[in-house]
């Protein structure tokens, strides 16, 4: 979101990116984790009424992809096309990811801009020719410092032997940017989050930076260096530039000005240095504004190790959505693991949360309220003429939940905290219903009794109206069903157009709304067949 743009008339966008994923294999839970988080964040901001741009895509060059294609007997391009079409894009659709664009690094709109960018740096004297030798991990696509290796030759992330490379390369003068980067981090304390990630980067940069090899000459699956076609551009330099090539850098200035810089780059903690050190230095070298924030999420772990396909621990998201449904899937990881920390996945924990939080606390509440409005008022929402202190407390609880969730999710990327605040509110409403016992009040058919019953059921339904709005970014399918069951749309319009800021305004769902008992939001889980 550019603070000062040359095109001030165009509203600037809240721009969020995911890493672009290597297409050497199909996506697993770890990849989907970040993409869902970005989707929730951007849906939240859309419901704040902001203009939003959500970008994801695929990283298709480099040795890792080239070798995978070779092993499978196809060209790298064929391999990438197949994986993108058959695995990556369908998964994002399946998980209801509402990305605005999908960039592939083999597209000309990207490759041409990358060449221009690198040529610019060369013309500015930021790139020179030199030699390099050192240990390289193809899994990371990264030269490693000898001191980082485990047992002398193992990559600390992939736990597999590194390769020894010796090449004539082009180098970017990264070492010159250390002091400017440190000054930038100092002036922008929120640039790297969470704090543990910030500290790691500060420590790394304070030790002094080395120049970065930005070309490779021993294989050709990459973007050629414009002035020396025997070299291809290092896959990471190519990949990082997706964040600008996708939003009009060098091709559509108005779009670029209204979108860049990114507000949030979401990254896994293993690729933090690329985003918090190399990327800002590249941008500085070319005189472009720097992103607002780089947020590093933790890893999903299996048996104490990072889940990964290469370790054969990569679980496919569809294995879980088949069992729990897409919305519960979107909910679970963000609710169960504080964003920024590592977390383990277990069927038991997922099942337990599904049953207690989604099916019982939330799903049952929605179906009970709809059933009672059906039974006692033929499905027409009554008026709340007799609202008192108990109802006031619910309205206040809602206002608190909205404020907390908005800050936590929308500003701090504290998804677990924000979802927790929304679910604390549903528990408050459950407690309110237990205390008020509308099923008992219903036995009193006097005008006073009816007025009390009306106030209780109105309060519960109006609470659910707000919960539907707040949960829409997290569980859009479920929130939509709830919205339909409350008969809200004819009065308030489509759910996606409801503003977070209005969610806590009490009394929006009008008496007279046609409440119907829709399908069960979270059905009982079948036994897992293993
Ligand atoms: N292509 C690079 C990113 C380039 S961005 C300009 C890359 N790709 S990747 O496919 O290997 O990883 C993409 C993201 O997935 C990284 O952020 C990585 O942290 C994340 N994850 C891969 N396995 C993961 C877990 N087990 N848990 C959480 N996220 C993990 O790196």
XYZ file of C-alpha atoms and ligand atoms in Angstrom:
561
model
C 0.000 0.000 0.000
C 1.975 3.016 -1.233
C 1.886 5.884 1.257
C 2.593 8.414 -1.447
C 1.837 7.286 -4.944
C 2.244 9.148 -8.196
C -1.333 8.139 -8.846
C -3.029 9.460 -5.731
C -6.519 9.160 -7.214
C -6.337 5.373 -7.212
C -7.080 3.748 -3.857
C -4.088 1.745 -2.704
C -4.559 -1.934 -2.038
C -3.831 -3.998 1.052
C -1.421 -6.367 -0.664
C -0.640 -9.784 0.808
C 1.541 -12.474 -0.746
C 2.279 -16.122 -0.033
C 5.614 -17.653 -0.947
C 5.503 -19.019 -4.472
C 5.734 -22.762 -4.116
C 8.161 -25.116 -5.797
C 6.267 -27.397 -8.110
C 8.596 -30.350 -7.789
C 5.771 -32.076 -5.982
C 2.124 -31.803 -4.967
C 1.170 -29.480 -2.096
C 1.052 -30.741 1.474
C -0.360 -29.363 4.714
C 2.630 -27.073 5.266
C 2.043 -25.210 2.012
C -1.681 -24.965 2.555
C -1.113 -23.583 6.049
C 0.358 -20.301 4.800
C -2.061 -20.014 1.897
C -5.101 -20.407 4.150
C -3.673 -17.872 6.605
C -3.266 -15.337 3.811
C -6.760 -16.051 2.611
C -8.239 -15.419 6.041
C -6.226 -12.221 6.422
C -7.275 -10.876 3.021
C -10.913 -11.869 3.407
C -10.871 -10.065 6.749
C -9.538 -6.900 5.152
C -12.057 -7.135 2.321
C -14.754 -7.225 4.983
C -13.215 -4.150 6.510
C -14.169 -2.563 3.204
C -10.603 -2.196 1.962
C -9.322 -2.770 -1.516
C -7.239 -5.931 -1.302
C -4.781 -7.800 -3.479
C -3.942 -11.408 -2.626
C -1.196 -13.072 -4.611
C 0.011 -16.635 -4.722
C 1.794 -18.636 -7.386
C 4.504 -21.124 -8.267
C 8.282 -21.084 -8.408
C 9.195 -23.111 -11.464
C 12.893 -22.665 -12.238
C 16.024 -24.103 -10.680
C 17.828 -27.343 -10.313
C 15.321 -29.027 -8.042
C 12.505 -28.761 -10.608
C 14.840 -29.623 -13.463
C 16.000 -32.829 -11.809
C 12.461 -33.855 -10.890
C 11.351 -33.405 -14.499
C 14.332 -35.413 -15.722
C 13.556 -38.230 -13.312
C 10.010 -38.269 -14.647
C 11.121 -38.206 -18.274
C 9.456 -34.928 -19.256
C 10.680 -31.397 -19.941
C 10.711 -29.022 -16.957
C 8.014 -26.900 -18.560
C 5.774 -29.922 -19.119
C 6.310 -30.970 -15.551
C 5.414 -27.532 -14.200
C 2.340 -27.199 -16.406
C 1.062 -30.538 -15.232
C 1.641 -29.910 -11.543
C 0.127 -26.431 -11.650
C -2.978 -27.589 -13.511
C -3.523 -30.921 -11.773
C -2.346 -30.269 -8.240
C -1.754 -26.685 -7.149
C -4.568 -24.663 -8.671
C -7.237 -27.312 -7.948
C -6.178 -27.464 -4.305
C -6.520 -23.725 -3.838
C -9.973 -23.856 -5.394
C -10.904 -26.757 -3.174
C -9.793 -24.814 -0.080
C -11.814 -21.749 -1.191
C -8.714 -19.581 -1.574
C -9.834 -16.253 -3.033
C -6.521 -15.135 -4.548
C -6.660 -12.228 -6.973
C -3.824 -13.495 -9.114
C -1.657 -16.568 -9.553
C 1.820 -15.957 -10.898
C 4.043 -18.574 -12.482
C 7.707 -17.701 -12.838
C 7.822 -19.183 -16.337
C 5.310 -16.626 -17.641
C 6.737 -13.918 -19.922
C 5.116 -11.203 -17.774
C 7.554 -12.348 -15.104
C 10.676 -13.452 -17.010
C 10.885 -10.202 -18.980
C 10.648 -8.063 -15.839
C 13.269 -10.176 -14.068
C 15.718 -9.612 -16.901
C 15.055 -5.870 -16.839
C 15.511 -5.700 -13.087
C 18.796 -7.587 -13.134
C 20.034 -5.568 -16.111
C 19.257 -2.372 -14.172
C 21.314 -3.586 -11.235
C 24.145 -4.498 -13.578
C 24.018 -1.065 -15.203
C 24.146 0.539 -11.763
C 27.302 -1.386 -10.899
C 25.562 -3.524 -8.268
C 26.562 -6.751 -10.013
C 30.053 -8.021 -10.778
C 31.619 -11.218 -12.051
C 33.518 -13.550 -9.741
C 34.085 -17.123 -8.701
C 32.523 -19.121 -5.917
C 32.868 -22.489 -4.372
C 30.932 -23.876 -1.484
C 28.363 -26.371 -0.249
C 24.950 -26.058 -1.941
C 21.628 -27.628 -0.911
C 19.425 -28.264 -3.936
C 16.415 -28.786 -1.627
C 16.828 -25.209 -0.344
C 18.340 -23.956 -3.612
C 20.888 -22.181 -1.437
C 24.636 -22.034 -0.813
C 25.248 -22.892 2.819
C 27.905 -21.586 5.145
C 30.138 -24.546 6.077
C 29.470 -23.789 9.742
C 25.706 -24.313 9.260
C 26.055 -27.937 8.170
C 25.249 -30.870 10.422
C 27.831 -33.634 10.715
C 30.044 -31.801 8.246
C 27.885 -32.246 5.144
C 24.151 -32.385 5.967
C 21.713 -29.556 5.236
C 20.207 -28.562 8.611
C 16.718 -28.370 7.041
C 16.663 -31.324 4.668
C 19.065 -33.494 6.681
C 20.584 -34.678 3.430
C 24.126 -34.246 2.066
C 24.867 -30.943 0.359
C 26.697 -30.782 -2.979
C 29.995 -29.047 -3.499
C 29.741 -26.414 -6.230
C 32.438 -24.392 -7.891
C 31.424 -21.901 -10.548
C 32.071 -18.612 -12.264
C 29.093 -16.492 -11.201
C 27.752 -13.007 -11.165
C 27.477 -11.463 -7.726
C 25.196 -8.883 -6.186
C 26.948 -6.515 -3.747
C 24.776 -7.603 -0.828
C 27.586 -6.999 1.665
C 27.269 -3.257 1.133
C 23.672 -3.242 2.392
C 24.187 -4.447 5.959
C 24.268 -1.004 7.614
C 21.280 0.280 5.618
C 19.299 -2.830 6.435
C 20.073 -2.521 10.146
C 19.000 1.109 10.073
C 15.793 0.120 8.306
C 15.001 -2.612 10.857
C 15.657 -0.094 13.615
C 13.292 2.469 12.132
C 10.629 -0.133 11.290
C 10.443 -2.385 14.319
C 7.369 -4.157 12.931
C 9.044 -5.066 9.645
C 9.986 -8.607 10.718
C 7.543 -10.571 12.846
C 7.268 -12.357 15.184
C 9.963 -11.053 17.536
C 11.912 -14.338 17.418
C 12.210 -13.969 13.640
C 13.296 -10.356 13.962
C 15.991 -11.278 16.454
C 17.313 -14.031 14.238
C 17.631 -11.665 11.290
C 19.240 -8.891 13.340
C 21.822 -11.282 14.643
C 22.526 -12.612 11.160
C 22.932 -9.190 9.567
C 25.046 -7.851 12.438
C 27.589 -10.587 11.746
C 28.194 -9.003 8.329
C 26.777 -10.028 4.974
C 28.552 -11.671 2.074
C 27.903 -10.841 -1.550
C 25.282 -13.034 -3.164
C 25.869 -15.267 -6.151
C 22.988 -14.474 -8.462
C 23.696 -16.650 -11.482
C 24.339 -20.273 -12.340
C 26.140 -21.602 -15.371
C 26.126 -25.384 -14.961
C 22.503 -25.900 -16.025
C 20.020 -23.924 -18.083
C 16.556 -24.207 -16.504
C 16.156 -20.574 -15.573
C 15.930 -17.046 -16.931
C 19.043 -16.143 -18.955
C 21.229 -13.297 -17.724
C 20.487 -10.670 -20.378
C 24.121 -9.727 -21.055
C 25.562 -13.248 -20.789
C 23.262 -16.014 -21.943
C 25.593 -18.754 -20.679
C 24.256 -17.967 -17.215
C 20.767 -18.277 -15.782
C 19.552 -16.091 -12.954
C 19.684 -17.678 -9.512
C 16.252 -19.110 -8.778
C 15.792 -17.091 -5.589
C 16.450 -13.744 -7.270
C 14.012 -14.774 -9.994
C 11.431 -15.949 -7.426
C 11.495 -12.905 -5.134
C 10.788 -10.642 -8.068
C 7.375 -12.276 -8.515
C 6.071 -9.907 -5.869
C 6.645 -6.930 -8.148
C 6.283 -8.497 -11.599
C 2.783 -9.702 -10.687
C 1.556 -6.223 -9.802
C 2.677 -4.308 -12.840
C 6.347 -3.507 -12.205
C 7.725 -2.297 -15.513
C 4.475 -2.920 -17.337
C 1.551 -1.149 -15.667
C 2.729 1.814 -13.619
C -0.728 2.771 -12.305
C -1.343 -0.710 -10.978
C 2.142 -0.893 -9.533
C 1.767 2.439 -7.735
C -1.574 1.463 -6.248
C -0.437 -2.001 -5.115
C 3.276 -2.000 -4.314
C 4.749 -2.111 -1.715
C 3.248 -5.274 -0.290
C 1.718 -4.846 3.148
C 2.456 -8.392 4.278
C 4.748 -11.055 2.854
C 3.783 -14.329 4.504
C 6.705 -16.735 4.586
C 7.774 -19.895 6.359
C 10.568 -19.385 8.856
C 12.999 -21.335 6.658
C 12.816 -18.676 3.952
C 12.935 -15.685 6.246
C 16.422 -14.456 5.342
C 15.596 -14.353 1.660
C 12.631 -12.103 2.397
C 13.978 -10.004 5.232
C 17.563 -9.533 4.030
C 18.115 -10.269 0.339
C 14.761 -8.994 -0.909
C 14.888 -5.585 0.806
C 18.512 -5.159 -0.317
C 17.500 -5.898 -3.916
C 14.725 -3.338 -3.671
C 17.034 -0.754 -2.104
C 19.547 -1.312 -4.886
C 16.882 -0.551 -7.433
C 15.335 2.359 -5.550
C 11.987 0.690 -4.939
C 9.959 1.040 -1.727
C 10.217 -1.778 0.798
C 7.360 -4.002 1.953
C 5.506 -3.233 5.163
C 5.967 -6.512 6.948
C 7.507 -9.941 6.592
C 5.724 -12.399 8.847
C 7.368 -15.790 9.374
C 5.085 -18.645 10.283
C 6.331 -21.750 12.024
C 6.431 -25.276 10.667
C 3.894 -28.024 10.825
C 5.820 -30.861 12.336
C 5.537 -34.628 12.167
C 7.461 -36.673 14.675
C 9.530 -33.659 15.695
C 10.603 -32.864 12.088
C 9.325 -30.339 9.559
C 6.638 -32.031 7.521
C 7.867 -32.424 3.962
C 7.357 -34.484 0.864
C 11.031 -35.227 0.581
C 10.981 -36.759 4.071
C 7.813 -38.618 3.065
C 5.866 -36.961 5.863
C 3.869 -34.598 3.655
C 0.179 -35.159 4.325
C -2.195 -34.087 1.580
C -4.797 -31.540 2.673
C -7.467 -33.596 0.917
C -6.900 -36.480 3.329
C -8.141 -34.139 6.031
C -10.853 -32.258 4.151
C -12.474 -35.559 3.123
C -12.883 -36.356 6.775
C -13.449 -32.983 8.447
C -14.676 -30.798 5.588
C -13.000 -27.745 4.074
C -14.164 -25.213 6.642
C -13.075 -27.220 9.656
C -9.720 -27.640 7.931
C -9.356 -23.886 7.390
C -10.274 -23.348 11.021
C -8.216 -25.998 12.720
C -4.617 -25.058 11.979
C -5.110 -21.360 12.594
C -6.999 -22.023 15.825
C -4.714 -24.715 17.204
C -1.259 -23.233 16.516
C -0.268 -19.695 17.519
C 0.777 -18.114 14.222
C 4.558 -17.829 14.171
C 5.191 -20.959 16.260
C 5.756 -24.554 15.220
C 2.932 -26.973 15.787
C 2.220 -30.647 15.461
C -0.722 -32.078 13.677
C -2.667 -34.931 15.211
C -5.938 -36.546 14.186
C -6.911 -36.770 17.851
C -6.528 -33.057 18.507
C -8.320 -32.137 15.300
C -11.203 -34.509 16.129
C -11.451 -33.182 19.669
C -11.625 -29.555 18.567
C -14.039 -30.387 15.788
C -16.435 -31.976 18.219
C -16.158 -29.605 21.155
C -15.675 -26.248 19.436
C -17.262 -26.571 16.020
C -20.021 -29.143 16.450
C -20.990 -28.486 20.083
C -20.222 -24.862 20.958
C -21.070 -23.411 17.588
C -23.047 -25.832 15.362
C -25.448 -26.882 18.117
C -26.060 -23.291 19.116
C -27.043 -22.403 15.562
C -29.374 -25.361 15.154
C -30.990 -24.956 18.583
C -31.779 -21.308 18.024
C -33.253 -21.938 14.573
C -35.275 -24.854 15.941
C -36.735 -22.742 18.764
C -37.656 -19.840 16.496
C -39.346 -22.459 14.295
C -41.165 -24.108 17.136
C -42.317 -21.062 19.092
C -42.665 -18.439 16.354
C -43.233 -20.445 13.162
C -39.819 -19.376 11.951
C -40.415 -15.625 12.131
C -37.867 -13.861 14.306
C -39.686 -12.187 17.229
C -39.075 -8.677 18.551
C -36.996 -8.090 21.650
C -39.391 -5.777 23.503
C -38.372 -7.094 26.911
C -34.585 -6.879 26.714
C -32.814 -6.208 30.020
C -29.469 -6.519 31.727
C -28.789 -10.086 30.577
C -29.328 -9.105 26.948
C -27.217 -5.994 27.443
C -24.373 -8.189 28.678
C -24.543 -10.275 25.498
C -24.468 -7.152 23.333
C -21.425 -5.913 25.265
C -19.734 -9.287 24.932
C -20.229 -9.076 21.207
C -18.762 -5.586 20.942
C -15.706 -6.802 22.867
C -15.315 -9.875 20.668
C -15.494 -7.793 17.495
C -12.897 -5.307 18.718
C -10.542 -8.058 19.865
C -10.914 -10.210 16.774
C -10.440 -7.222 14.495
C -7.183 -6.191 16.121
C -5.886 -9.698 16.545
C -6.694 -11.079 13.102
C -6.711 -7.964 10.961
C -3.711 -6.147 12.476
C -1.602 -8.622 14.424
C -2.091 -11.851 12.423
C -2.890 -13.501 15.733
C -5.392 -15.892 14.180
C -5.572 -18.212 17.178
C -6.311 -15.290 19.498
C -8.885 -13.720 17.202
C -10.744 -16.950 16.539
C -10.585 -17.605 20.272
C -12.301 -14.269 20.938
C -15.125 -15.152 18.537
C -15.577 -18.565 20.105
C -15.487 -17.152 23.626
C -18.453 -15.109 22.529
C -20.348 -18.180 21.266
C -19.706 -19.775 24.630
C -21.079 -16.664 26.305
C -24.255 -17.007 24.225
C -24.505 -20.678 25.160
C -24.200 -19.706 28.814
C -26.850 -17.032 28.384
C -29.270 -19.565 26.859
C -28.657 -22.075 29.637
C -29.402 -19.391 32.223
C -32.434 -17.993 30.476
C -33.773 -21.461 29.599
C -36.118 -20.337 26.811
C -37.643 -23.851 26.684
C -38.976 -23.183 30.196
C -40.040 -19.606 29.498
C -42.022 -20.960 26.521
C -44.389 -22.695 28.909
C -45.586 -19.308 30.164
C -48.043 -18.194 27.514
C -48.896 -14.856 29.178
C -47.939 -11.672 27.250
C -45.035 -11.188 29.684
C -43.801 -14.724 29.121
C -44.018 -14.289 25.347
C -42.152 -11.004 25.569
C -39.342 -12.658 27.542
C -39.148 -15.541 25.126
C -38.997 -13.128 22.202
C -36.156 -11.182 23.794
C -34.139 -14.333 24.465
C -34.507 -15.809 21.000
C -33.916 -12.472 19.340
C -30.720 -12.034 21.355
C -29.442 -15.461 20.392
C -30.271 -15.027 16.691
C -28.768 -11.544 16.561
C -25.612 -12.912 18.169
C -25.431 -15.558 15.461
C -25.853 -12.876 12.818
C -22.654 -11.281 14.083
C -20.868 -14.618 14.415
C -21.649 -15.381 10.756
C -20.016 -12.096 9.744
C -16.938 -12.697 11.895
C -16.473 -16.291 10.810
C -16.974 -15.614 7.124
C -13.254 -14.994 6.445
C -12.347 -18.198 8.260
C -15.150 -20.570 7.264
C -16.958 -19.019 4.307
C -19.107 -22.052 3.450
C -20.391 -22.491 7.000
C -20.929 -18.779 7.555
C -22.981 -18.667 4.358
C -25.197 -21.513 5.561
C -25.753 -19.716 8.845
C -26.545 -16.463 7.057
C -29.152 -18.295 4.967
C -30.625 -20.024 8.011
C -31.073 -16.670 9.784
C -32.909 -15.233 6.781
C -30.499 -12.288 6.907
C -29.810 -11.667 3.244
C -33.151 -10.095 2.196
C -32.709 -7.504 4.963
C -28.961 -6.971 5.164
C -27.635 -8.042 1.779
C -24.993 -10.651 0.910
C -22.749 -11.904 3.696
C -19.522 -10.988 1.901
C -20.619 -7.351 1.903
C -21.077 -7.173 5.680
C -18.496 -4.966 7.345
C -16.484 -6.069 10.346
C -17.013 -2.605 11.840
C -20.794 -3.146 11.796
C -20.659 -6.694 13.135
C -20.846 -5.477 16.718
C -23.671 -2.996 16.135
C -26.516 -4.534 18.037
C -29.919 -4.958 16.441
C -29.095 -5.263 12.765
C -31.070 -8.441 12.124
C -34.668 -7.210 12.049
C -37.606 -8.898 13.747
C -39.608 -10.595 11.036
C -36.584 -12.286 9.428
C -37.494 -15.785 8.217
C -35.382 -18.202 10.235
C -35.114 -21.749 8.915
C -33.364 -24.752 10.340
C -30.741 -25.328 7.665
C -28.484 -28.329 7.291
C -26.338 -29.302 10.271
C -23.197 -27.156 10.177
C -20.797 -29.751 11.588
C -22.116 -33.309 11.346
C -20.788 -36.013 13.641
C -17.491 -37.409 12.451
C -17.420 -40.840 10.896
C -14.900 -43.248 12.348
C -11.562 -42.859 10.563
C -10.979 -45.851 8.311
C -7.324 -46.686 8.405
N 9.964 -21.465 -3.789
C 10.406 -21.077 -2.499
C 9.721 -19.788 -2.059
C 9.953 -18.630 -2.971
S 9.096 -17.210 -2.414
C 9.691 -15.978 -3.341
C 10.075 -22.184 -1.507
N 9.145 -23.040 -1.873
S 8.657 -24.298 -1.016
O 7.606 -24.882 -1.777
O 9.760 -25.115 -0.672
O 8.142 -23.739 0.330
C 7.157 -22.769 0.327
C 6.673 -22.464 1.706
O 6.110 -23.610 2.297
C 7.774 -21.972 2.632
O 7.299 -20.810 3.286
C 7.924 -23.078 3.618
O 8.221 -22.587 4.887
C 6.509 -23.646 3.612
N 6.507 -24.965 4.177
C 6.997 -26.110 3.628
N 6.872 -27.104 4.562
C 6.312 -26.590 5.691
C 5.845 -27.132 6.876
N 6.000 -28.404 7.178
N 5.191 -26.310 7.725
C 4.889 -24.997 7.404
N 5.310 -24.469 6.298
C 6.233 -25.178 5.528
O 10.661 -22.210 -0.446
